Amino acid sequence: LPQNLVKRADTKFFRIKDELINFIKAAKPGTRIPSQDELEKQYKISRSTIDKAIQELIVSAFVERRAPGEYLVTTHVKEKVV
């Protein structure tokens, strides 16, 4: 891929990841984060980019997957986000 396309994709990834982290910081444990469909429509970002950001948040234990397409803020997120 041309370098400018890679940078553009990375920028969108970090933008959605930062937005989700800000949402998580303000949310109570157990709060549902917006669905991938909602995020796709709101930010005009591809589903694969959104999925990548959510997967990183799962690995970092900021969110947990409850059901297909349903992700909740974990109970110990405040300790990680300080």
Short mmCIF file of C-alpha atoms in Angstrom, two decimals:
data_model
loop_
_atom_site.label_atom_id
_atom_site.label_comp_id
_atom_site.label_asym_id
_atom_site.label_seq_id
_atom_site.Cartn_x
_atom_site.Cartn_y
_atom_site.Cartn_z
CA LEU A 1 0.00 0.00 0.00
CA PRO A 2 1.14 3.55 -0.63
CA GLN A 3 2.44 5.22 2.53
CA ASN A 4 -0.31 7.88 2.56
CA LEU A 5 -3.03 5.17 2.61
CA VAL A 6 -1.34 3.35 5.48
CA LYS A 7 -1.08 6.57 7.49
CA ARG A 8 -4.73 7.42 6.80
CA ALA A 9 -5.87 3.98 8.00
CA ASP A 10 -3.70 4.23 11.14
CA THR A 11 -5.12 7.67 11.88
CA LYS A 12 -8.67 6.35 11.71
CA PHE A 13 -7.75 3.41 13.90
CA PHE A 14 -6.21 5.61 16.60
CA ARG A 15 -9.10 8.06 16.36
CA ILE A 16 -11.74 5.40 17.03
CA LYS A 17 -9.62 3.74 19.71
CA ASP A 18 -9.13 7.10 21.50
CA GLU A 19 -12.85 7.85 21.24
CA LEU A 20 -13.70 4.47 22.75
CA ILE A 21 -11.19 4.94 25.57
CA ASN A 22 -12.72 8.35 26.36
CA PHE A 23 -16.17 6.73 26.38
CA ILE A 24 -14.89 3.99 28.70
CA LYS A 25 -13.30 6.51 31.09
CA ALA A 26 -16.67 8.22 31.55
CA ALA A 27 -18.72 5.01 31.72
CA LYS A 28 -19.67 2.84 34.64
CA PRO A 29 -18.59 -0.81 34.65
CA GLY A 30 -21.06 -2.93 32.75
CA THR A 31 -22.02 -0.12 30.36
CA ARG A 32 -22.48 -1.28 26.76
CA ILE A 33 -20.18 0.47 24.31
CA PRO A 34 -21.72 1.54 21.00
CA SER A 35 -22.15 -1.29 18.51
CA GLN A 36 -19.89 -1.69 15.51
CA ASP A 37 -22.80 -0.61 13.28
CA GLU A 38 -23.32 2.54 15.35
CA LEU A 39 -19.62 3.37 15.29
CA GLU A 40 -19.37 2.70 11.56
CA LYS A 41 -22.21 5.12 10.84
CA GLN A 42 -21.08 7.77 13.32
CA TYR A 43 -17.40 7.89 12.36
CA LYS A 44 -17.56 6.74 8.72
CA ILE A 45 -14.83 4.20 9.47
CA SER A 46 -14.66 0.66 8.10
CA ARG A 47 -15.90 -2.21 10.20
CA SER A 48 -12.47 -3.87 10.10
CA THR A 49 -10.86 -0.77 11.64
CA ILE A 50 -13.51 -0.65 14.36
CA ASP A 51 -13.11 -4.37 15.02
CA LYS A 52 -9.34 -3.97 15.34
CA ALA A 53 -9.78 -1.18 17.91
CA ILE A 54 -12.32 -3.20 19.92
CA GLN A 55 -10.10 -6.28 19.86
CA GLU A 56 -7.21 -4.24 21.28
CA LEU A 57 -9.50 -2.97 24.04
CA ILE A 58 -10.51 -6.55 24.84
CA VAL A 59 -6.86 -7.66 25.03
CA SER A 60 -6.14 -4.67 27.29
CA ALA A 61 -9.12 -5.65 29.48
CA PHE A 62 -10.97 -2.37 28.95
CA VAL A 63 -14.02 -4.16 27.52
CA GLU A 64 -15.33 -7.69 27.45
CA ARG A 65 -17.43 -9.40 24.85
CA ARG A 66 -20.77 -10.48 26.26
CA ALA A 67 -22.60 -11.64 23.13
CA PRO A 68 -22.03 -11.29 19.39
CA GLY A 69 -21.72 -7.55 18.80
CA GLU A 70 -22.19 -6.68 22.48
CA TYR A 71 -19.21 -5.31 24.40
CA LEU A 72 -19.28 -4.05 27.98
CA VAL A 73 -16.92 -1.88 30.00
CA THR A 74 -15.06 -4.15 32.42
CA THR A 75 -15.43 -3.81 36.17
CA HIS A 76 -11.74 -3.02 36.77
CA VAL A 77 -11.27 -0.46 33.99
CA LYS A 78 -10.84 2.54 36.31
CA GLU A 79 -7.61 1.03 37.68
CA LYS A 80 -6.15 0.79 34.14
CA VAL A 81 -7.19 4.25 32.86
CA VAL A 82 -5.91 6.48 35.62
#
